[in-house]
Amino acid sequence: MNSASFTPNESARIKAAFIAIKQSIEGNAYNDTLSCMLYASDASMYQKLPLAVIYPKHEQDCITICKISDEYDIPIIARGAGTSLAGQVVGEAFIVDTSRYMTNIMEFNAKEKFAIVEPGVVVSVLNQHVANQNLVFAPDPSTLTRACVSGLVGNNAWGAHSPLYGETVDNIIAMRLLTASGRLVEIKNLSELELREKITSQDHEGELYRAVFNEIDKHRVLIAQTYPKNDVPNNVGYALDKLLRLQPWNKNGRPFSLLALICGSEGTLGLITQITVKLVPKLKNRSLIAVRFPSLREALEVVPVANQHNAIAVELLDNFLLSIISSSNL
């Protein structure tokens, strides 16, 4: 921690919070220079020294971390593999890394095609676990051999096969989420009756649901007018437009769920402790067509044609990438 950037009172508050967490969790917590430097960057060009690095062992540790951080007014950043390309997991905060201990596949139901995982489970590890049942977790970003499931949720990642399987939000059934104060919220699809009960509830969860519902309802015309249309992938900002496509605003839409808001929120709305993912059957047959084009423009012009023929993946390799591959002796 670079104490020179803080007042004596701030430094004392950060130190007190760190000590309280270190003494209260079963996991590990470090604030030495080397540990913090290792977490000062992700896969992006950005760098910022964190206040400390914390490795929770289970959900109760995460609850403790959130409660103490909230008490001392210290921000936390959830982190998995750190494969983000825009500095999403870099900042002057307590870094909470779930990829060391919270890596359990808690349940796998091949018949119902779902799995319940902790946030630090690597996507390719999950896929290996379910492969003998000919199932797969569909989102397949290029980093799936390192990226954690919770990281895909944070980014609302998709991958090459998104035309067929959609984004991460389309492949999540439920999750357990801790708010900043360490209170647990279960996120899932809600029926009309369940939504009404949530909104009218006088507890912390009811307050949360009311706030979200009322904001969407109040600004629904503006959201519909200003967000990109349905066929344009968009992970910029909070996905208010995805919420607006749900019931009750869209009578033919999916049931209301805060999953549409959490996926793509980059960990800013809570700390995930458990995720229920949808699994899909592996494709038995597939074909690959490789076409060369004299220009980038001509290559892009055929994408709509490929989509009209139900292409499940469309990828572009430009001359720069091909030249690197050809010169690397692979």
GROMACS .gro file of C-alpha atoms in nm:
model
  330
    1MET     CA    1   0.000   0.000   0.000
    2ASN     CA    2   0.136   0.342  -0.094
    3SER     CA    3   0.068   0.520   0.233
    4ALA     CA    4   0.206   0.847   0.095
    5SER     CA    5  -0.117   0.902  -0.099
    6PHE     CA    6  -0.333   0.891   0.217
    7THR     CA    7  -0.374   1.115   0.520
    8PRO     CA    8  -0.273   0.966   0.857
    9ASN     CA    9  -0.639   0.911   0.944
   10GLU     CA   10  -0.707   0.734   0.614
   11SER     CA   11  -0.401   0.512   0.652
   12ALA     CA   12  -0.508   0.420   1.005
   13ARG     CA   13  -0.859   0.334   0.885
   14ILE     CA   14  -0.730   0.115   0.600
   15LYS     CA   15  -0.487  -0.063   0.834
   16ALA     CA   16  -0.758  -0.123   1.094
   17ALA     CA   17  -0.992  -0.269   0.831
   18PHE     CA   18  -0.719  -0.496   0.697
   19ILE     CA   19  -0.627  -0.625   1.042
   20ALA     CA   20  -0.994  -0.687   1.128
   21ILE     CA   21  -1.043  -0.889   0.808
   22LYS     CA   22  -0.718  -1.082   0.849
   23GLN     CA   23  -0.814  -1.184   1.201
   24SER     CA   24  -1.173  -1.274   1.113
   25ILE     CA   25  -1.152  -1.494   0.803
   26GLU     CA   26  -1.026  -1.847   0.738
   27GLY     CA   27  -0.871  -1.738   0.412
   28ASN     CA   28  -0.560  -1.523   0.364
   29ALA     CA   29  -0.501  -1.149   0.353
   30TYR     CA   30  -0.184  -0.965   0.253
   31ASN     CA   31  -0.085  -0.601   0.226
   32ASP     CA   32   0.290  -0.629   0.164
   33THR     CA   33   0.435  -0.455  -0.140
   34LEU     CA   34   0.504  -0.771  -0.341
   35SER     CA   35   0.151  -0.912  -0.298
   36CYS     CA   36  -0.005  -0.580  -0.392
   37MET     CA   37   0.223  -0.535  -0.693
   38LEU     CA   38   0.116  -0.874  -0.827
   39TYR     CA   39  -0.243  -0.745  -0.832
   40ALA     CA   40  -0.169  -0.393  -0.954
   41SER     CA   41  -0.257  -0.480  -1.316
   42ASP     CA   42  -0.473  -0.715  -1.521
   43ALA     CA   43  -0.446  -0.804  -1.891
   44SER     CA   44  -0.482  -0.435  -1.977
   45MET     CA   45  -0.233  -0.151  -1.994
   46TYR     CA   46  -0.353  -0.003  -1.663
   47GLN     CA   47  -0.177  -0.024  -1.328
   48LYS     CA   48  -0.283   0.081  -0.979
   49LEU     CA   49  -0.153  -0.050  -0.649
   50PRO     CA   50  -0.435  -0.205  -0.441
   51LEU     CA   51  -0.474  -0.152  -0.067
   52ALA     CA   52  -0.455  -0.526   0.007
   53VAL     CA   53  -0.519  -0.867  -0.146
   54ILE     CA   54  -0.766  -1.105   0.020
   55TYR     CA   55  -0.837  -1.471  -0.059
   56PRO     CA   56  -1.169  -1.586   0.093
   57LYS     CA   57  -1.216  -1.959   0.150
   58HIS     CA   58  -1.596  -1.966   0.141
   59GLU     CA   59  -1.912  -1.758   0.142
   60GLN     CA   60  -1.890  -1.674   0.512
   61ASP     CA   61  -1.546  -1.522   0.454
   62CYS     CA   62  -1.696  -1.309   0.177
   63ILE     CA   63  -1.972  -1.192   0.410
   64THR     CA   64  -1.714  -1.094   0.671
   65ILE     CA   65  -1.503  -0.909   0.415
   66CYS     CA   66  -1.802  -0.710   0.289
   67LYS     CA   67  -1.925  -0.622   0.638
   68ILE     CA   68  -1.587  -0.503   0.764
   69SER     CA   69  -1.508  -0.313   0.443
   70ASP     CA   70  -1.847  -0.143   0.465
   71GLU     CA   71  -1.793  -0.057   0.830
   72TYR     CA   72  -1.459   0.109   0.753
   73ASP     CA   73  -1.577   0.255   0.419
   74ILE     CA   74  -1.317   0.068   0.213
   75PRO     CA   75  -1.399  -0.024  -0.149
   76ILE     CA   76  -1.356  -0.383  -0.265
   77ILE     CA   77  -1.290  -0.521  -0.613
   78ALA     CA   78  -1.383  -0.879  -0.697
   79ARG     CA   79  -1.120  -1.055  -0.907
   80GLY     CA   80  -1.077  -1.392  -1.070
   81ALA     CA   81  -0.817  -1.462  -1.338
   82GLY     CA   82  -0.756  -1.095  -1.418
   83THR     CA   83  -0.808  -1.142  -1.793
   84SER     CA   84  -0.998  -0.814  -1.829
   85LEU     CA   85  -0.868  -0.587  -2.104
   86ALA     CA   86  -0.986  -0.249  -1.975
   87GLY     CA   87  -0.860  -0.236  -1.616
   88GLN     CA   88  -1.186  -0.359  -1.462
   89VAL     CA   89  -1.013  -0.535  -1.170
   90VAL     CA   90  -0.749  -0.269  -1.107
   91GLY     CA   91  -0.796  -0.006  -0.840
   92GLU     CA   92  -0.715   0.142  -0.502
   93ALA     CA   93  -0.924  -0.105  -0.303
   94PHE     CA   94  -0.920  -0.439  -0.126
   95ILE     CA   95  -0.882  -0.697  -0.403
   96VAL     CA   96  -1.096  -1.005  -0.325
   97ASP     CA   97  -0.958  -1.297  -0.528
   98THR     CA   98  -1.193  -1.598  -0.529
   99SER     CA   99  -0.981  -1.800  -0.774
  100ARG     CA  100  -0.751  -1.949  -0.507
  101TYR     CA  101  -0.997  -2.130  -0.279
  102MET     CA  102  -1.354  -2.083  -0.406
  103THR     CA  103  -1.313  -2.325  -0.696
  104ASN     CA  104  -1.562  -2.600  -0.612
  105ILE     CA  105  -1.820  -2.744  -0.850
  106MET     CA  106  -2.085  -2.789  -0.585
  107GLU     CA  107  -2.348  -2.973  -0.788
  108PHE     CA  108  -2.381  -3.115  -1.138
  109ASN     CA  109  -2.717  -3.233  -1.266
  110ALA     CA  110  -2.683  -3.390  -1.611
  111LYS     CA  111  -3.053  -3.469  -1.637
  112GLU     CA  112  -3.167  -3.113  -1.567
  113LYS     CA  113  -2.861  -2.970  -1.748
  114PHE     CA  114  -2.725  -2.735  -1.483
  115ALA     CA  115  -2.429  -2.699  -1.250
  116ILE     CA  116  -2.380  -2.496  -0.932
  117VAL     CA  117  -2.028  -2.353  -0.901
  118GLU     CA  118  -1.828  -2.123  -0.680
  119PRO     CA  119  -1.709  -1.799  -0.845
  120GLY     CA  120  -1.346  -1.907  -0.890
  121VAL     CA  121  -1.417  -2.209  -1.110
  122VAL     CA  122  -1.231  -2.183  -1.443
  123VAL     CA  123  -1.458  -2.224  -1.745
  124SER     CA  124  -1.251  -2.496  -1.912
  125VAL     CA  125  -1.236  -2.692  -1.584
  126LEU     CA  126  -1.615  -2.682  -1.563
  127ASN     CA  127  -1.641  -2.800  -1.922
  128GLN     CA  128  -1.403  -3.089  -1.855
  129HIS     CA  129  -1.613  -3.187  -1.554
  130VAL     CA  130  -1.935  -3.212  -1.757
  131ALA     CA  131  -1.783  -3.339  -2.083
  132ASN     CA  132  -1.852  -3.707  -2.015
  133GLN     CA  133  -2.224  -3.623  -2.026
  134ASN     CA  134  -2.176  -3.450  -2.362
  135LEU     CA  135  -2.258  -3.110  -2.207
  136VAL     CA  136  -2.084  -2.775  -2.208
  137PHE     CA  137  -2.116  -2.426  -2.058
  138ALA     CA  138  -2.174  -2.237  -2.380
  139PRO     CA  139  -1.995  -1.898  -2.347
  140ASP     CA  140  -1.649  -1.947  -2.498
  141PRO     CA  141  -1.429  -1.635  -2.490
  142SER     CA  142  -1.069  -1.683  -2.602
  143THR     CA  143  -0.956  -1.683  -2.236
  144LEU     CA  144  -1.176  -1.974  -2.125
  145THR     CA  145  -0.874  -2.183  -2.013
  146ARG     CA  146  -0.800  -1.916  -1.752
  147ALA     CA  147  -1.114  -1.705  -1.705
  148CYS     CA  148  -1.342  -1.779  -1.409
  149VAL     CA  149  -1.718  -1.822  -1.440
  150SER     CA  150  -1.774  -1.514  -1.222
  151GLY     CA  151  -1.548  -1.316  -1.456
  152LEU     CA  152  -1.770  -1.411  -1.749
  153VAL     CA  153  -2.066  -1.289  -1.545
  154GLY     CA  154  -1.889  -0.962  -1.467
  155ASN     CA  155  -1.809  -0.899  -1.833
  156ASN     CA  156  -2.125  -1.064  -1.967
  157ALA     CA  157  -1.883  -1.240  -2.200
  158TRP     CA  158  -1.988  -1.432  -2.506
  159GLY     CA  159  -1.743  -1.577  -2.758
  160ALA     CA  160  -1.728  -1.715  -3.109
  161HIS     CA  161  -2.048  -1.919  -3.072
  162SER     CA  162  -2.267  -1.640  -2.935
  163PRO     CA  163  -2.489  -1.639  -3.248
  164LEU     CA  164  -2.611  -1.980  -3.132
  165TYR     CA  165  -2.586  -1.963  -2.753
  166GLY     CA  166  -2.611  -1.592  -2.674
  167GLU     CA  167  -2.427  -1.403  -2.401
  168THR     CA  168  -2.337  -1.519  -2.052
  169VAL     CA  169  -2.664  -1.372  -1.917
  170ASP     CA  170  -2.852  -1.616  -2.143
  171ASN     CA  171  -2.670  -1.909  -1.978
  172ILE     CA  172  -2.709  -1.822  -1.609
  173ILE     CA  173  -2.999  -1.960  -1.406
  174ALA     CA  174  -2.938  -1.807  -1.063
  175MET     CA  175  -2.670  -1.671  -0.831
  176ARG     CA  176  -2.601  -1.577  -0.473
  177LEU     CA  177  -2.482  -1.218  -0.438
  178LEU     CA  178  -2.356  -1.014  -0.144
  179THR     CA  179  -2.440  -0.645  -0.137
  180ALA     CA  180  -2.187  -0.392  -0.005
  181SER     CA  181  -2.309  -0.436   0.352
  182GLY     CA  182  -2.259  -0.813   0.336
  183ARG     CA  183  -2.626  -0.907   0.305
  184LEU     CA  184  -2.705  -1.205   0.086
  185VAL     CA  185  -2.945  -1.176  -0.208
  186GLU     CA  186  -3.057  -1.470  -0.422
  187ILE     CA  187  -3.094  -1.367  -0.785
  188LYS     CA  188  -3.319  -1.572  -1.016
  189ASN     CA  189  -3.617  -1.548  -1.250
  190LEU     CA  190  -3.929  -1.427  -1.071
  191SER     CA  191  -4.293  -1.491  -1.150
  192GLU     CA  192  -4.533  -1.197  -1.145
  193LEU     CA  193  -4.643  -1.290  -0.794
  194GLU     CA  194  -4.286  -1.332  -0.669
  195LEU     CA  195  -4.186  -0.996  -0.813
  196ARG     CA  196  -4.481  -0.827  -0.643
  197GLU     CA  197  -4.381  -0.986  -0.312
  198LYS     CA  198  -4.022  -0.868  -0.353
  199ILE     CA  199  -4.123  -0.511  -0.434
  200THR     CA  200  -4.360  -0.484  -0.139
  201SER     CA  201  -4.123  -0.646   0.110
  202GLN     CA  202  -3.991  -0.410   0.377
  203ASP     CA  203  -3.651  -0.577   0.420
  204HIS     CA  204  -3.317  -0.497   0.256
  205GLU     CA  205  -3.394  -0.715  -0.046
  206GLY     CA  206  -3.728  -0.546  -0.097
  207GLU     CA  207  -3.561  -0.205  -0.092
  208LEU     CA  208  -3.316  -0.322  -0.357
  209TYR     CA  209  -3.587  -0.460  -0.587
  210ARG     CA  210  -3.805  -0.151  -0.546
  211ALA     CA  211  -3.519   0.080  -0.636
  212VAL     CA  212  -3.436  -0.107  -0.955
  213PHE     CA  213  -3.796  -0.161  -1.061
  214ASN     CA  214  -3.901   0.199  -1.002
  215GLU     CA  215  -3.603   0.343  -1.192
  216ILE     CA  216  -3.669   0.122  -1.495
  217ASP     CA  217  -4.041   0.202  -1.486
  218LYS     CA  218  -3.978   0.575  -1.447
  219HIS     CA  219  -3.731   0.599  -1.736
  220ARG     CA  220  -3.861   0.322  -1.963
  221VAL     CA  221  -3.931   0.554  -2.259
  222LEU     CA  222  -3.587   0.714  -2.245
  223ILE     CA  223  -3.416   0.373  -2.213
  224ALA     CA  224  -3.606   0.237  -2.512
  225GLN     CA  225  -3.516   0.541  -2.723
  226THR     CA  226  -3.147   0.572  -2.641
  227TYR     CA  227  -3.006   0.219  -2.598
  228PRO     CA  228  -2.889   0.022  -2.907
  229LYS     CA  229  -3.144  -0.202  -3.071
  230ASN     CA  230  -3.185  -0.567  -2.971
  231ASP     CA  231  -2.954  -0.705  -3.239
  232VAL     CA  232  -2.654  -0.493  -3.134
  233PRO     CA  233  -2.435  -0.653  -2.862
  234ASN     CA  234  -2.366  -0.392  -2.596
  235ASN     CA  235  -2.182  -0.417  -2.266
  236VAL     CA  236  -2.138  -0.044  -2.206
  237GLY     CA  237  -2.286   0.065  -1.874
  238TYR     CA  238  -2.563  -0.115  -1.689
  239ALA     CA  239  -2.797  -0.323  -1.907
  240LEU     CA  240  -3.114  -0.128  -1.832
  241ASP     CA  241  -3.241  -0.209  -2.181
  242LYS     CA  242  -3.222  -0.583  -2.109
  243LEU     CA  243  -3.434  -0.532  -1.798
  244LEU     CA  244  -3.687  -0.337  -2.001
  245ARG     CA  245  -3.728  -0.634  -2.238
  246LEU     CA  246  -3.843  -0.850  -1.948
  247GLN     CA  247  -4.186  -0.884  -1.790
  248PRO     CA  248  -4.388  -0.687  -1.686
  249TRP     CA  249  -4.284  -0.420  -1.940
  250ASN     CA  250  -4.268  -0.678  -2.219
  251LYS     CA  251  -4.563  -0.915  -2.185
  252ASN     CA  252  -4.397  -1.166  -2.419
  253GLY     CA  253  -4.056  -1.134  -2.258
  254ARG     CA  254  -3.875  -1.355  -2.010
  255PRO     CA  255  -3.965  -1.339  -1.639
  256PHE     CA  256  -3.817  -1.049  -1.446
  257SER     CA  257  -3.466  -1.114  -1.312
  258LEU     CA  258  -3.184  -0.900  -1.179
  259LEU     CA  259  -2.948  -1.135  -1.362
  260ALA     CA  260  -2.990  -0.903  -1.660
  261LEU     CA  261  -2.845  -0.621  -1.449
  262ILE     CA  262  -2.572  -0.815  -1.266
  263CYS     CA  263  -2.426  -0.972  -1.582
  264GLY     CA  264  -2.201  -0.707  -1.733
  265SER     CA  265  -2.187  -0.491  -1.420
  266GLU     CA  266  -1.815  -0.568  -1.371
  267GLY     CA  267  -1.856  -0.659  -1.004
  268THR     CA  268  -1.976  -0.312  -0.908
  269LEU     CA  269  -2.315  -0.427  -0.774
  270GLY     CA  270  -2.210  -0.706  -0.543
  271LEU     CA  271  -1.977  -0.992  -0.466
  272ILE     CA  272  -2.083  -1.323  -0.622
  273THR     CA  273  -2.047  -1.631  -0.401
  274GLN     CA  274  -2.232  -1.896  -0.604
  275ILE     CA  275  -2.358  -1.933  -0.962
  276THR     CA  276  -2.604  -2.177  -1.116
  277VAL     CA  277  -2.517  -2.217  -1.484
  278LYS     CA  278  -2.716  -2.367  -1.769
  279LEU     CA  279  -2.547  -2.645  -1.965
  280VAL     CA  280  -2.617  -2.727  -2.329
  281PRO     CA  281  -2.549  -3.040  -2.538
  282LYS     CA  282  -2.230  -3.038  -2.742
  283LEU     CA  283  -2.284  -3.012  -3.114
  284LYS     CA  284  -2.244  -3.353  -3.277
  285ASN     CA  285  -2.164  -3.226  -3.625
  286ARG     CA  286  -2.015  -2.903  -3.748
  287SER     CA  287  -1.847  -2.771  -4.064
  288LEU     CA  288  -1.586  -2.502  -4.116
  289ILE     CA  289  -1.567  -2.274  -4.418
  290ALA     CA  290  -1.252  -2.060  -4.463
  291VAL     CA  291  -1.278  -1.783  -4.721
  292ARG     CA  292  -1.011  -1.535  -4.830
  293PHE     CA  293  -1.103  -1.177  -4.923
  294PRO     CA  294  -0.894  -0.908  -5.093
  295SER     CA  295  -1.011  -0.641  -4.846
  296LEU     CA  296  -1.150  -0.601  -4.496
  297ARG     CA  297  -1.461  -0.430  -4.630
  298GLU     CA  298  -1.551  -0.725  -4.854
  299ALA     CA  299  -1.500  -0.966  -4.564
  300LEU     CA  300  -1.735  -0.769  -4.341
  301GLU     CA  301  -1.998  -0.743  -4.612
  302VAL     CA  302  -2.055  -1.121  -4.613
  303VAL     CA  303  -2.124  -1.144  -4.239
  304PRO     CA  304  -2.499  -1.075  -4.282
  305VAL     CA  305  -2.508  -1.343  -4.551
  306ALA     CA  306  -2.345  -1.595  -4.315
  307ASN     CA  307  -2.594  -1.505  -4.042
  308GLN     CA  308  -2.885  -1.557  -4.280
  309HIS     CA  309  -2.766  -1.916  -4.319
  310ASN     CA  310  -2.761  -1.972  -3.941
  311ALA     CA  311  -2.383  -1.962  -3.894
  312ILE     CA  312  -2.304  -2.057  -3.534
  313ALA     CA  313  -1.972  -1.869  -3.536
  314VAL     CA  314  -1.812  -1.602  -3.753
  315GLU     CA  315  -1.448  -1.504  -3.698
  316LEU     CA  316  -1.215  -1.266  -3.880
  317LEU     CA  317  -0.838  -1.312  -3.912
  318ASP     CA  318  -0.672  -1.016  -4.082
  319ASN     CA  319  -0.341  -1.014  -4.265
  320PHE     CA  320  -0.155  -0.888  -3.957
  321LEU     CA  321  -0.261  -1.188  -3.747
  322LEU     CA  322  -0.196  -1.433  -4.030
  323SER     CA  323   0.155  -1.292  -4.080
  324ILE     CA  324   0.232  -1.339  -3.708
  325ILE     CA  325   0.109  -1.699  -3.721
  326SER     CA  326   0.309  -1.780  -4.033
  327SER     CA  327   0.629  -1.636  -3.885
  328SER     CA  328   0.599  -1.806  -3.545
  329ASN     CA  329   0.678  -2.160  -3.669
  330LEU     CA  330   0.359  -2.297  -3.513
   0.00000   0.00000   0.00000
